[in-house]
mmCIF file of C-alpha atoms in Angstrom:
data_model
loop_
_atom_site.group_PDB
_atom_site.id
_atom_site.type_symbol
_atom_site.label_atom_id
_atom_site.label_comp_id
_atom_site.label_asym_id
_atom_site.label_seq_id
_atom_site.Cartn_x
_atom_site.Cartn_y
_atom_site.Cartn_z
ATOM 1 C CA MET A 25 94.621 9.553 -34.751
ATOM 2 C CA THR A 26 92.977 8.450 -37.987
ATOM 3 C CA LYS A 27 94.848 6.627 -40.718
ATOM 4 C CA ALA A 28 94.694 9.735 -42.921
ATOM 5 C CA ASN A 29 96.194 11.894 -40.169
ATOM 6 C CA LYS A 30 98.941 9.339 -39.540
ATOM 7 C CA ILE A 31 99.914 9.594 -43.204
ATOM 8 C CA THR A 32 99.695 13.397 -43.150
ATOM 9 C CA TYR A 33 101.486 14.103 -39.872
ATOM 10 C CA ILE A 34 103.782 11.118 -39.361
ATOM 11 C CA PHE A 35 104.537 9.098 -42.500
ATOM 12 C CA ILE A 36 105.061 11.979 -44.964
ATOM 13 C CA PRO A 37 107.222 14.089 -42.576
ATOM 14 C CA LEU A 38 109.385 11.041 -41.786
ATOM 15 C CA LEU A 39 109.771 10.288 -45.493
ATOM 16 C CA LEU A 40 110.764 13.903 -46.168
ATOM 17 C CA LEU A 41 113.263 13.799 -43.291
ATOM 18 C CA LEU A 42 114.790 10.654 -44.764
ATOM 19 C CA ILE A 43 115.140 12.181 -48.234
ATOM 20 C CA GLY A 44 116.395 15.521 -46.914
ATOM 21 C CA GLY A 45 118.784 13.782 -44.524
ATOM 22 C CA LEU A 46 120.277 11.646 -47.297
ATOM 23 C CA VAL A 47 120.838 14.704 -49.489
ATOM 24 C CA ILE A 48 122.348 16.884 -46.758
ATOM 25 C CA PHE A 49 124.368 14.304 -44.827
ATOM 26 C CA THR A 50 125.778 12.124 -47.636
ATOM 27 C CA PHE A 51 129.583 12.543 -47.426
ATOM 28 C CA PHE A 52 129.051 15.202 -44.750
ATOM 29 C CA PRO A 53 131.117 17.212 -43.863
ATOM 30 C CA ASN A 54 133.696 16.024 -46.412
ATOM 31 C CA ILE A 55 131.989 17.606 -49.418
ATOM 32 C CA PRO A 56 133.288 20.273 -49.510
ATOM 33 C CA GLU A 57 136.455 18.575 -48.215
ATOM 34 C CA LYS A 58 138.237 21.744 -47.153
ATOM 35 C CA MET A 59 136.873 24.930 -45.643
ATOM 36 C CA ASP A 60 136.088 28.380 -46.897
ATOM 37 C CA LYS A 61 138.110 31.184 -45.325
ATOM 38 C CA ASP A 62 134.874 32.692 -44.010
ATOM 39 C CA GLU A 63 134.094 29.445 -42.180
ATOM 40 C CA VAL A 64 137.373 29.745 -40.305
ATOM 41 C CA GLU A 65 136.529 33.326 -39.384
ATOM 42 C CA PHE A 66 133.078 32.217 -38.254
ATOM 43 C CA ALA A 67 134.666 29.619 -35.985
ATOM 44 C CA LYS A 68 136.944 32.274 -34.550
ATOM 45 C CA LEU A 69 133.951 34.536 -33.917
ATOM 46 C CA ALA A 70 131.981 31.705 -32.280
ATOM 47 C CA LEU A 71 134.866 30.817 -29.951
ATOM 48 C CA SER A 72 135.361 34.471 -29.026
ATOM 49 C CA LEU A 73 131.939 34.368 -27.356
ATOM 50 C CA ASN A 74 133.252 32.109 -24.601
ATOM 51 C CA HIS A 75 133.802 33.480 -21.103
ATOM 52 C CA GLN A 76 131.943 36.748 -21.573
ATOM 53 C CA SER A 77 128.417 38.049 -21.143
ATOM 54 C CA TYR A 78 125.990 38.083 -24.061
ATOM 55 C CA ILE A 79 126.951 40.441 -26.876
ATOM 56 C CA PRO A 80 124.499 41.014 -29.766
ATOM 57 C CA TYR A 81 127.085 41.968 -32.401
ATOM 58 C CA SER A 82 130.731 41.234 -33.112
ATOM 59 C CA SER A 83 133.141 43.098 -35.375
ATOM 60 C CA LEU A 84 134.956 39.837 -36.161
ATOM 61 C CA ALA A 85 134.480 38.117 -39.555
ATOM 62 C CA THR A 86 133.728 41.552 -41.103
ATOM 63 C CA GLY A 87 130.899 42.141 -38.610
ATOM 64 C CA HIS A 88 127.915 39.955 -37.719
ATOM 65 C CA ALA A 89 124.982 39.734 -35.348
ATOM 66 C CA THR A 90 125.977 36.917 -32.997
ATOM 67 C CA LEU A 91 122.826 34.786 -32.629
ATOM 68 C CA TYR A 92 123.889 32.078 -35.090
ATOM 69 C CA PHE A 93 127.419 32.081 -33.726
ATOM 70 C CA TYR A 94 126.166 31.212 -30.257
ATOM 71 C CA VAL A 95 124.590 28.166 -31.918
ATOM 72 C CA ILE A 96 127.961 27.260 -33.493
ATOM 73 C CA ASN A 97 129.617 27.831 -30.124
ATOM 74 C CA PHE A 98 127.184 25.377 -28.501
ATOM 75 C CA SER A 99 127.856 22.817 -31.227
ATOM 76 C CA MET A 100 131.617 23.117 -30.668
ATOM 77 C CA LYS A 101 131.209 22.646 -26.931
ATOM 78 C CA ILE A 102 129.507 19.320 -27.663
ATOM 79 C CA PHE A 103 131.534 18.029 -30.635
ATOM 80 C CA GLY A 104 134.813 19.884 -30.257
ATOM 81 C CA VAL A 105 136.495 22.435 -32.501
ATOM 82 C CA THR A 106 135.971 20.522 -35.745
ATOM 83 C CA THR A 107 134.644 21.094 -39.217
ATOM 84 C CA PHE A 108 131.754 18.783 -38.337
ATOM 85 C CA ALA A 109 130.754 20.936 -35.349
ATOM 86 C CA LEU A 110 131.037 24.122 -37.398
ATOM 87 C CA ARG A 111 128.810 22.815 -40.187
ATOM 88 C CA LEU A 112 126.324 20.737 -38.198
ATOM 89 C CA PRO A 113 123.971 23.631 -37.200
ATOM 90 C CA SER A 114 123.554 24.695 -40.828
ATOM 91 C CA ALA A 115 122.817 21.094 -41.818
ATOM 92 C CA LEU A 116 120.275 20.557 -39.040
ATOM 93 C CA PHE A 117 118.434 23.778 -39.824
ATOM 94 C CA GLY A 118 118.474 22.779 -43.486
ATOM 95 C CA LEU A 119 116.809 19.500 -42.569
ATOM 96 C CA LEU A 120 114.285 21.312 -40.383
ATOM 97 C CA ASN A 121 113.411 23.560 -43.315
ATOM 98 C CA VAL A 122 112.229 20.572 -45.364
ATOM 99 C CA ILE A 123 109.574 19.842 -42.724
ATOM 100 C CA LEU A 124 108.696 23.514 -42.255
ATOM 101 C CA ILE A 125 108.096 23.940 -45.987
ATOM 102 C CA TYR A 126 105.768 20.933 -45.906
ATOM 103 C CA PHE A 127 103.703 22.294 -43.013
ATOM 104 C CA LEU A 128 103.648 25.816 -44.448
ATOM 105 C CA PHE A 129 101.878 24.624 -47.589
ATOM 106 C CA LEU A 130 99.892 21.943 -45.786
ATOM 107 C CA TRP A 131 98.294 24.623 -43.581
ATOM 108 C CA ILE A 132 98.346 27.506 -46.048
ATOM 109 C CA GLU A 133 94.562 27.468 -46.431
ATOM 110 C CA ALA A 134 93.700 25.935 -43.047
ATOM 111 C CA LYS A 135 91.333 27.638 -40.673
ATOM 112 C CA ASP A 136 91.322 26.981 -36.937
ATOM 113 C CA LYS A 137 91.187 23.177 -37.163
ATOM 114 C CA ILE A 138 94.023 21.339 -38.893
ATOM 115 C CA ASN A 139 92.901 17.742 -38.385
ATOM 116 C CA SER A 140 90.911 17.470 -41.603
ATOM 117 C CA ILE A 141 93.245 18.669 -44.348
ATOM 118 C CA PRO A 142 91.973 17.843 -47.879
ATOM 119 C CA VAL A 143 93.856 15.104 -49.739
ATOM 120 C CA ARG A 144 94.654 17.598 -52.490
ATOM 121 C CA GLN A 145 96.460 19.817 -49.973
ATOM 122 C CA VAL A 146 98.491 16.933 -48.568
ATOM 123 C CA ILE A 147 99.599 15.854 -52.043
ATOM 124 C CA VAL A 148 100.527 19.345 -53.236
ATOM 125 C CA ALA A 149 102.369 20.227 -50.002
ATOM 126 C CA GLY A 150 104.229 16.919 -50.190
ATOM 127 C CA LEU A 151 105.296 17.551 -53.790
ATOM 128 C CA VAL A 152 106.586 21.040 -52.962
ATOM 129 C CA ALA A 153 108.500 19.736 -49.923
ATOM 130 C CA LEU A 154 109.940 16.924 -52.051
ATOM 131 C CA ILE A 155 111.318 19.462 -54.510
ATOM 132 C CA PHE A 156 112.688 21.510 -51.638
ATOM 133 C CA ALA A 157 114.446 18.485 -50.082
ATOM 134 C CA VAL A 158 116.491 18.069 -53.269
ATOM 135 C CA PHE A 159 116.772 21.740 -54.184
ATOM 136 C CA ARG A 160 120.456 22.455 -54.798
ATOM 137 C CA TRP A 161 120.221 26.161 -54.010
ATOM 138 C CA HIS A 162 119.139 25.233 -50.485
ATOM 139 C CA PHE A 163 121.029 22.024 -49.681
ATOM 140 C CA ASN A 164 124.285 23.525 -50.975
ATOM 141 C CA PHE A 165 124.181 26.059 -48.140
ATOM 142 C CA ALA A 166 123.118 23.366 -45.666
ATOM 143 C CA ARG A 167 126.401 21.512 -46.234
ATOM 144 C CA PHE A 168 128.809 24.167 -44.945
ATOM 145 C CA GLY A 169 128.889 26.648 -42.129
ATOM 146 C CA TYR A 170 127.003 29.709 -43.358
ATOM 147 C CA GLU A 171 123.826 30.930 -41.651
ATOM 148 C CA GLY A 172 121.472 30.999 -44.645
ATOM 149 C CA THR A 173 119.523 27.895 -43.591
ATOM 150 C CA PHE A 174 119.230 29.270 -40.049
ATOM 151 C CA LEU A 175 117.609 32.449 -41.351
ATOM 152 C CA ILE A 176 115.202 30.450 -43.527
ATOM 153 C CA SER A 177 114.166 28.412 -40.467
ATOM 154 C CA LEU A 178 113.411 31.539 -38.451
ATOM 155 C CA GLU A 179 111.468 33.167 -41.292
ATOM 156 C CA LEU A 180 109.482 29.999 -41.985
ATOM 157 C CA LEU A 181 108.557 29.623 -38.317
ATOM 158 C CA SER A 182 107.465 33.262 -38.114
ATOM 159 C CA LEU A 183 105.501 32.908 -41.352
ATOM 160 C CA ILE A 184 103.807 29.642 -40.354
ATOM 161 C CA PHE A 185 102.555 31.063 -37.068
ATOM 162 C CA ALA A 186 101.445 34.300 -38.729
ATOM 163 C CA MET A 187 99.487 32.209 -41.240
ATOM 164 C CA ARG A 188 97.999 30.193 -38.385
ATOM 165 C CA PHE A 189 96.806 33.490 -36.868
ATOM 166 C CA LYS A 190 95.236 34.284 -40.226
ATOM 167 C CA GLY A 191 93.175 31.117 -39.953
ATOM 168 C CA SER A 192 92.315 31.236 -36.239
ATOM 169 C CA HIS A 193 92.814 34.836 -34.967
ATOM 170 C CA ASN A 194 94.546 33.365 -31.933
ATOM 171 C CA LEU A 195 96.909 36.000 -30.494
ATOM 172 C CA LEU A 196 99.290 33.316 -29.227
ATOM 173 C CA PHE A 197 100.276 32.717 -32.839
ATOM 174 C CA ILE A 198 101.119 36.396 -33.259
ATOM 175 C CA PHE A 199 103.254 36.265 -30.118
ATOM 176 C CA ILE A 200 105.250 33.326 -31.495
ATOM 177 C CA SER A 201 105.484 34.854 -34.970
ATOM 178 C CA ALA A 202 106.867 38.090 -33.509
ATOM 179 C CA LEU A 203 109.399 36.123 -31.464
ATOM 180 C CA PHE A 204 110.816 34.368 -34.528
ATOM 181 C CA ALA A 205 110.692 37.550 -36.630
ATOM 182 C CA GLY A 206 112.780 39.216 -33.923
ATOM 183 C CA LEU A 207 115.252 36.331 -33.951
ATOM 184 C CA ALA A 208 115.440 36.612 -37.750
ATOM 185 C CA PHE A 209 116.361 40.275 -37.277
ATOM 186 C CA ASN A 210 119.201 39.077 -35.027
ATOM 187 C CA SER A 211 120.395 36.640 -37.679
ATOM 188 C CA TYR A 212 121.803 37.125 -41.181
ATOM 189 C CA THR A 213 121.369 40.697 -42.450
ATOM 190 C CA PRO A 214 118.529 40.007 -44.997
ATOM 191 C CA GLY A 215 116.344 38.929 -42.068
ATOM 192 C CA ARG A 216 116.065 42.490 -40.799
ATOM 193 C CA VAL A 217 113.204 43.361 -43.108
ATOM 194 C CA PHE A 218 111.204 40.158 -42.709
ATOM 195 C CA ALA A 219 109.040 41.567 -39.886
ATOM 196 C CA LEU A 220 107.115 43.485 -42.551
ATOM 197 C CA ILE A 221 105.555 40.186 -43.666
ATOM 198 C CA PRO A 222 103.655 39.219 -40.468
ATOM 199 C CA ILE A 223 102.564 42.850 -40.200
ATOM 200 C CA LEU A 224 101.290 42.610 -43.791
ATOM 201 C CA ILE A 225 99.342 39.450 -42.896
ATOM 202 C CA ILE A 226 97.639 41.229 -39.983
ATOM 203 C CA THR A 227 96.889 44.248 -42.176
ATOM 204 C CA ILE A 228 95.429 42.166 -45.017
ATOM 205 C CA GLU A 229 93.141 40.393 -42.547
ATOM 206 C CA TRP A 230 91.863 43.768 -41.367
ATOM 207 C CA ILE A 231 91.426 45.120 -44.908
ATOM 208 C CA LYS A 232 89.459 41.996 -45.823
ATOM 209 C CA LYS A 233 87.320 42.705 -42.735
ATOM 210 C CA SER A 234 88.224 39.338 -41.276
ATOM 211 C CA LEU A 235 89.466 41.258 -38.231
ATOM 212 C CA ASN A 236 87.583 43.978 -36.423
ATOM 213 C CA LEU A 237 89.464 47.094 -35.414
ATOM 214 C CA ASN A 238 89.880 45.950 -31.807
ATOM 215 C CA MET A 239 91.480 42.615 -32.737
ATOM 216 C CA PHE A 240 93.592 44.308 -35.412
ATOM 217 C CA MET A 241 95.026 46.735 -32.869
ATOM 218 C CA LYS A 242 95.666 43.964 -30.332
ATOM 219 C CA ALA A 243 97.473 41.805 -32.886
ATOM 220 C CA TYR A 244 99.448 44.715 -34.302
ATOM 221 C CA LEU A 245 100.568 46.062 -30.915
ATOM 222 C CA LEU A 246 101.405 42.596 -29.589
ATOM 223 C CA PHE A 247 103.585 41.893 -32.606
ATOM 224 C CA ILE A 248 105.376 45.252 -32.395
ATOM 225 C CA ILE A 249 106.000 44.964 -28.644
ATOM 226 C CA ILE A 250 107.381 41.414 -28.744
ATOM 227 C CA PHE A 251 109.424 42.121 -31.867
ATOM 228 C CA PHE A 252 111.056 45.201 -30.367
ATOM 229 C CA VAL A 253 111.771 43.455 -27.078
ATOM 230 C CA VAL A 254 113.668 40.737 -28.965
ATOM 231 C CA ILE A 255 115.674 43.154 -31.144
ATOM 232 C CA THR A 256 116.429 45.707 -28.392
ATOM 233 C CA PRO A 257 119.978 44.455 -27.579
ATOM 234 C CA LEU A 258 121.047 44.600 -31.226
ATOM 235 C CA MET A 259 119.329 47.948 -31.819
ATOM 236 C CA THR A 260 121.016 49.353 -28.713
ATOM 237 C CA HIS A 261 124.348 48.329 -30.206
ATOM 238 C CA PHE A 262 123.489 49.958 -33.547
ATOM 239 C CA SER A 263 122.470 53.160 -31.780
ATOM 240 C CA GLN A 264 126.106 53.467 -30.682
ATOM 241 C CA HIS A 265 127.967 51.754 -33.541
ATOM 242 C CA ASN A 266 127.555 51.405 -37.286
ATOM 243 C CA ASP A 267 126.871 48.049 -38.920
ATOM 244 C CA ILE A 268 130.306 47.307 -40.368
ATOM 245 C CA ARG A 269 129.084 44.798 -42.925
ATOM 246 C CA ILE A 270 126.424 47.026 -44.492
ATOM 247 C CA ASN A 271 128.840 49.939 -44.758
ATOM 248 C CA GLN A 272 131.308 47.685 -46.574
ATOM 249 C CA LEU A 273 128.857 46.196 -49.052
ATOM 250 C CA SER A 274 126.270 48.866 -49.837
ATOM 251 C CA TYR A 275 126.908 51.489 -52.501
ATOM 252 C CA LEU A 276 124.332 53.681 -50.739
ATOM 253 C CA SER A 277 126.880 54.447 -48.023
ATOM 254 C CA ASN A 278 129.664 55.269 -50.496
ATOM 255 C CA PRO A 279 130.210 59.083 -50.555
ATOM 256 C CA GLU A 280 132.013 58.804 -53.897
ATOM 257 C CA PHE A 281 128.831 57.533 -55.596
ATOM 258 C CA ASP A 282 126.531 60.320 -56.779
ATOM 259 C CA ILE A 283 122.808 59.800 -57.411
ATOM 260 C CA GLY A 284 123.469 58.782 -61.008
ATOM 261 C CA ASP A 285 125.951 56.101 -59.936
ATOM 262 C CA LYS A 286 123.483 54.733 -57.395
ATOM 263 C CA ILE A 287 120.611 54.603 -59.892
ATOM 264 C CA SER A 288 122.871 52.903 -62.430
ATOM 265 C CA SER A 289 124.037 50.338 -59.833
ATOM 266 C CA PHE A 290 120.453 49.637 -58.834
ATOM 267 C CA ASN A 291 119.388 49.065 -62.443
ATOM 268 C CA VAL A 292 122.311 46.711 -63.106
ATOM 269 C CA ASN A 293 121.529 44.752 -59.941
ATOM 270 C CA VAL A 294 117.873 44.364 -60.920
ATOM 271 C CA ILE A 295 118.882 42.889 -64.284
ATOM 272 C CA LYS A 296 121.492 40.563 -62.744
ATOM 273 C CA THR A 297 119.115 39.361 -60.036
ATOM 274 C CA VAL A 298 116.259 38.688 -62.460
ATOM 275 C CA ARG A 299 118.611 36.781 -64.786
ATOM 276 C CA MET A 300 119.941 34.739 -61.876
ATOM 277 C CA PHE A 301 116.907 32.447 -61.703
ATOM 278 C CA GLN A 302 116.767 31.208 -65.277
ATOM 279 C CA ILE A 303 119.658 32.616 -67.348
ATOM 280 C CA GLU A 304 122.927 33.226 -65.458
ATOM 281 C CA GLY A 305 123.301 32.372 -61.780
ATOM 282 C CA ASP A 306 125.752 33.152 -58.987
ATOM 283 C CA LYS A 307 129.363 32.908 -60.165
ATOM 284 C CA ASN A 308 130.781 32.147 -56.717
ATOM 285 C CA GLY A 309 131.940 28.519 -56.573
ATOM 286 C CA ARG A 310 130.895 28.242 -52.918
ATOM 287 C CA HIS A 311 127.335 29.303 -53.688
ATOM 288 C CA ASN A 312 126.724 27.683 -57.050
ATOM 289 C CA TYR A 313 128.289 25.977 -60.043
ATOM 290 C CA PRO A 314 129.599 29.277 -61.490
ATOM 291 C CA GLY A 315 127.088 30.948 -63.768
ATOM 292 C CA LYS A 316 124.558 28.098 -63.779
ATOM 293 C CA PRO A 317 120.954 29.361 -63.365
ATOM 294 C CA MET A 318 119.617 28.775 -59.870
ATOM 295 C CA LEU A 319 116.635 26.863 -61.297
ATOM 296 C CA ASN A 320 117.065 23.870 -63.579
ATOM 297 C CA PRO A 321 114.825 23.775 -66.716
ATOM 298 C CA ILE A 322 112.047 21.775 -65.020
ATOM 299 C CA LEU A 323 111.951 24.002 -61.932
ATOM 300 C CA SER A 324 112.217 27.059 -64.153
ATOM 301 C CA LEU A 325 109.056 25.976 -65.970
ATOM 302 C CA LEU A 326 107.221 25.452 -62.653
ATOM 303 C CA PHE A 327 108.437 28.853 -61.444
ATOM 304 C CA PHE A 328 107.412 30.693 -64.611
ATOM 305 C CA SER A 329 104.018 28.965 -64.637
ATOM 306 C CA GLY A 330 103.444 29.927 -61.013
ATOM 307 C CA ILE A 331 104.258 33.559 -61.759
ATOM 308 C CA ILE A 332 101.699 33.613 -64.581
ATOM 309 C CA ILE A 333 99.067 32.067 -62.284
ATOM 310 C CA SER A 334 99.907 34.584 -59.559
ATOM 311 C CA ILE A 335 99.492 37.499 -62.001
ATOM 312 C CA VAL A 336 96.063 36.204 -63.019
ATOM 313 C CA ASN A 337 95.096 35.814 -59.354
ATOM 314 C CA PHE A 338 97.018 38.765 -57.966
ATOM 315 C CA LYS A 339 94.185 39.961 -55.718
ATOM 316 C CA LYS A 340 94.321 36.767 -53.649
ATOM 317 C CA SER A 341 95.838 37.493 -50.250
ATOM 318 C CA ASN A 342 98.355 34.621 -50.395
ATOM 319 C CA THR A 343 99.612 35.796 -53.772
ATOM 320 C CA ILE A 344 100.040 39.346 -52.463
ATOM 321 C CA LEU A 345 101.800 37.954 -49.403
ATOM 322 C CA PHE A 346 104.308 35.697 -51.170
ATOM 323 C CA THR A 347 104.973 38.237 -53.914
ATOM 324 C CA SER A 348 105.854 40.673 -51.138
ATOM 325 C CA ILE A 349 108.189 38.111 -49.573
ATOM 326 C CA PHE A 350 109.852 37.635 -52.949
ATOM 327 C CA LEU A 351 110.410 41.372 -53.417
ATOM 328 C CA ILE A 352 111.715 41.803 -49.869
ATOM 329 C CA SER A 353 114.055 38.828 -50.262
ATOM 330 C CA ILE A 354 115.885 40.341 -53.237
ATOM 331 C CA ILE A 355 116.303 43.799 -51.670
ATOM 332 C CA PRO A 356 119.746 43.055 -50.104
ATOM 333 C CA ALA A 357 121.193 42.186 -53.514
ATOM 334 C CA LEU A 358 119.798 45.317 -55.134
ATOM 335 C CA PHE A 359 121.698 47.676 -52.835
ATOM 336 C CA THR A 360 125.121 45.992 -52.843
ATOM 337 C CA TYR A 361 127.915 46.678 -55.321
ATOM 338 C CA THR A 362 127.215 45.288 -58.776
ATOM 339 C CA ASP A 363 130.307 43.051 -58.823
ATOM 340 C CA GLU A 364 128.798 41.174 -55.843
ATOM 341 C CA ASN A 365 125.807 40.098 -57.947
ATOM 342 C CA PRO A 366 124.115 37.861 -58.852
ATOM 343 C CA ASN A 367 124.274 36.583 -55.268
ATOM 344 C CA SER A 368 122.336 33.493 -54.250
ATOM 345 C CA LEU A 369 123.320 33.818 -50.568
ATOM 346 C CA ARG A 370 121.925 37.312 -50.012
ATOM 347 C CA THR A 371 118.766 36.310 -51.873
ATOM 348 C CA ILE A 372 118.474 32.885 -50.237
ATOM 349 C CA THR A 373 115.131 33.659 -48.584
ATOM 350 C CA SER A 374 113.597 34.077 -52.049
ATOM 351 C CA ILE A 375 113.489 30.265 -51.953
ATOM 352 C CA ILE A 376 110.341 30.541 -49.796
ATOM 353 C CA PRO A 377 108.216 32.418 -52.386
ATOM 354 C CA ILE A 378 109.761 30.319 -55.173
ATOM 355 C CA MET A 379 108.241 27.286 -53.445
ATOM 356 C CA TYR A 380 104.923 29.135 -53.423
ATOM 357 C CA PHE A 381 105.065 29.564 -57.199
ATOM 358 C CA PHE A 382 105.709 25.822 -57.482
ATOM 359 C CA TYR A 383 102.727 25.292 -55.191
ATOM 360 C CA LEU A 384 100.486 27.400 -57.435
ATOM 361 C CA THR A 385 101.485 25.362 -60.473
ATOM 362 C CA PHE A 386 100.749 22.038 -58.768
ATOM 363 C CA GLU A 387 97.446 23.394 -57.421
ATOM 364 C CA TYR A 388 96.407 24.474 -60.900
ATOM 365 C CA ILE A 389 97.303 21.106 -62.439
ATOM 366 C CA TYR A 390 95.458 19.197 -59.705
ATOM 367 C CA GLN A 391 92.314 21.299 -60.085
ATOM 368 C CA LYS A 392 92.218 21.039 -63.878
ATOM 369 C CA ILE A 393 92.714 17.303 -64.352
ATOM 370 C CA LYS A 394 89.795 14.916 -64.326
ATOM 371 C CA VAL A 395 89.268 12.807 -61.218
ATOM 372 C CA LYS A 396 89.964 9.570 -63.099
ATOM 373 C CA LEU A 397 93.347 10.906 -64.216
ATOM 374 C CA GLN A 398 94.483 12.392 -60.900
ATOM 375 C CA TYR A 399 96.593 9.457 -59.742
ATOM 376 C CA LEU A 400 98.157 9.001 -63.178
ATOM 377 C CA THR A 401 98.982 12.711 -63.261
ATOM 378 C CA ILE A 402 100.550 12.515 -59.794
ATOM 379 C CA ILE A 403 102.714 9.593 -60.924
ATOM 380 C CA ILE A 404 103.835 11.562 -63.990
ATOM 381 C CA ILE A 405 104.626 14.605 -61.822
ATOM 382 C CA ILE A 406 106.645 12.474 -59.392
ATOM 383 C CA PHE A 407 108.581 11.004 -62.328
ATOM 384 C CA VAL A 408 109.328 14.500 -63.665
ATOM 385 C CA MET A 409 110.389 15.594 -60.149
ATOM 386 C CA LEU A 410 112.701 12.580 -60.018
ATOM 387 C CA ILE A 411 114.384 13.788 -63.208
ATOM 388 C CA SER A 412 114.686 17.265 -61.678
ATOM 389 C CA SER A 413 116.227 15.753 -58.527
ATOM 390 C CA ILE A 414 118.769 13.816 -60.588
ATOM 391 C CA ILE A 415 119.721 17.055 -62.348
ATOM 392 C CA GLU A 416 120.152 18.838 -58.997
ATOM 393 C CA LEU A 417 122.194 16.038 -57.396
ATOM 394 C CA ARG A 418 124.359 15.539 -60.479
ATOM 395 C CA THR A 419 125.080 19.246 -60.726
ATOM 396 C CA TYR A 420 126.200 19.358 -57.092
ATOM 397 C CA PHE A 421 127.962 16.026 -56.521
ATOM 398 C CA VAL A 422 129.631 15.856 -59.944
ATOM 399 C CA PHE A 423 130.091 19.303 -61.449
ATOM 400 C CA GLN A 424 130.040 21.684 -58.485
ATOM 401 C CA LYS A 425 132.129 19.289 -56.413
ATOM 402 C CA SER A 426 134.826 19.462 -59.082
ATOM 403 C CA ILE A 427 135.410 23.174 -58.466
ATOM 404 C CA PHE A 428 135.327 22.995 -54.649
ATOM 405 C CA HIS A 429 139.133 22.649 -54.517
ATOM 406 C CA ASP A 430 139.299 26.282 -55.714
ATOM 407 C CA ALA A 431 136.327 27.587 -53.720
ATOM 408 C CA PHE A 432 137.273 25.904 -50.419
ATOM 409 C CA GLN A 433 141.018 26.136 -49.822
ATOM 410 C CA LYS A 434 141.487 25.881 -46.064
ATOM 411 C CA GLN A 435 142.573 22.528 -44.668
ATOM 412 C CA ASP A 436 139.998 20.442 -42.860
ATOM 413 C CA ILE A 437 141.692 20.424 -39.424
ATOM 414 C CA LEU A 438 139.952 23.467 -38.017
ATOM 415 C CA ILE A 439 141.606 23.465 -34.623
ATOM 416 C CA ASP A 440 145.044 24.114 -36.207
ATOM 417 C CA TYR A 441 143.720 27.308 -37.767
ATOM 418 C CA ILE A 442 142.058 28.432 -34.561
ATOM 419 C CA LYS A 443 145.341 27.964 -32.680
ATOM 420 C CA VAL A 444 147.093 30.143 -35.231
ATOM 421 C CA ILE A 445 144.525 32.937 -35.367
ATOM 422 C CA LYS A 446 143.672 33.115 -31.662
#
């Protein structure tokens, strides 16, 4: 392995793991000190999976697909029925996501060979991953026992392998992408529409004439077959039972809402969701410092700049792809009751395309600066990112922490609750 490859594939990932690990595991799991009521219900659901054959869906905790809860169950078998065991899977997947984001943007333009990545690509991917490692929207959910980070991991893995197929046309990558897309379907509810993205990648390749019809059909059919094999147990359940959670949350299933009410709710949700990024964020103290925009001013500028660049270059396949991911990621919030929005948990997978807009901004800056000024510019960018990181950490560990006593009210001895509610 060359020195350049050691830096690209060993040193930078280890550095990102260190930074991400410090952010996620500092005072873990004691911030938040107590638990959310949903965490207790999740523990109850996870423990209910003991001593029975595999079930794809449980009506406990208001109804959930069980994949993530088998992971919690495994954690509790190793570490006991503790808050630490309940929260550890979310934290570990959050840490994994830092590395996955790095490799997603490292390989975003790679063809078959990935051993000679341009320096520019390494720098830009590293900067995006650095932002992600200290991105409060993400690491907040990595520090307690929800499944948002798990879903992001599955979607990133599916996306990375679909993108690798785009560069190599190796059907093995489609097989793996379909596998993770199927697992995403079995995870948190927003993951059920993600399979459209790998299919879009295959379709774009065919439209661009990078794939002939024969390879297009092979890739398409392979993806569909593997995806449906993975989701069959859950779909079999839904063929016989309704999804409790969706029926509770979606105004579309409310018979008392006429078409006018539904259109009005949709319009309100669009406005609330758009405002969430830069004007008024999630008001739930578990998800966010109530009302604070999900992007701080520096990240907001990077995001807005990336959107402008993407509009100018809309015909580029990656821009079409990540814009589609962004639109799909906000769909769950658009069809839930308006008082549930803005909701940073149901839109958590929008973090992936947000990172792409950051990537576009950094790419543009790197391409426009003169060679002699590149290193100086990188130093300035890192300094600005440091300020952004301080803002994110201060918001979480000072301000958001101060309201956790209201948002998380269950005591920290989980086993006492489980004994009571068994």
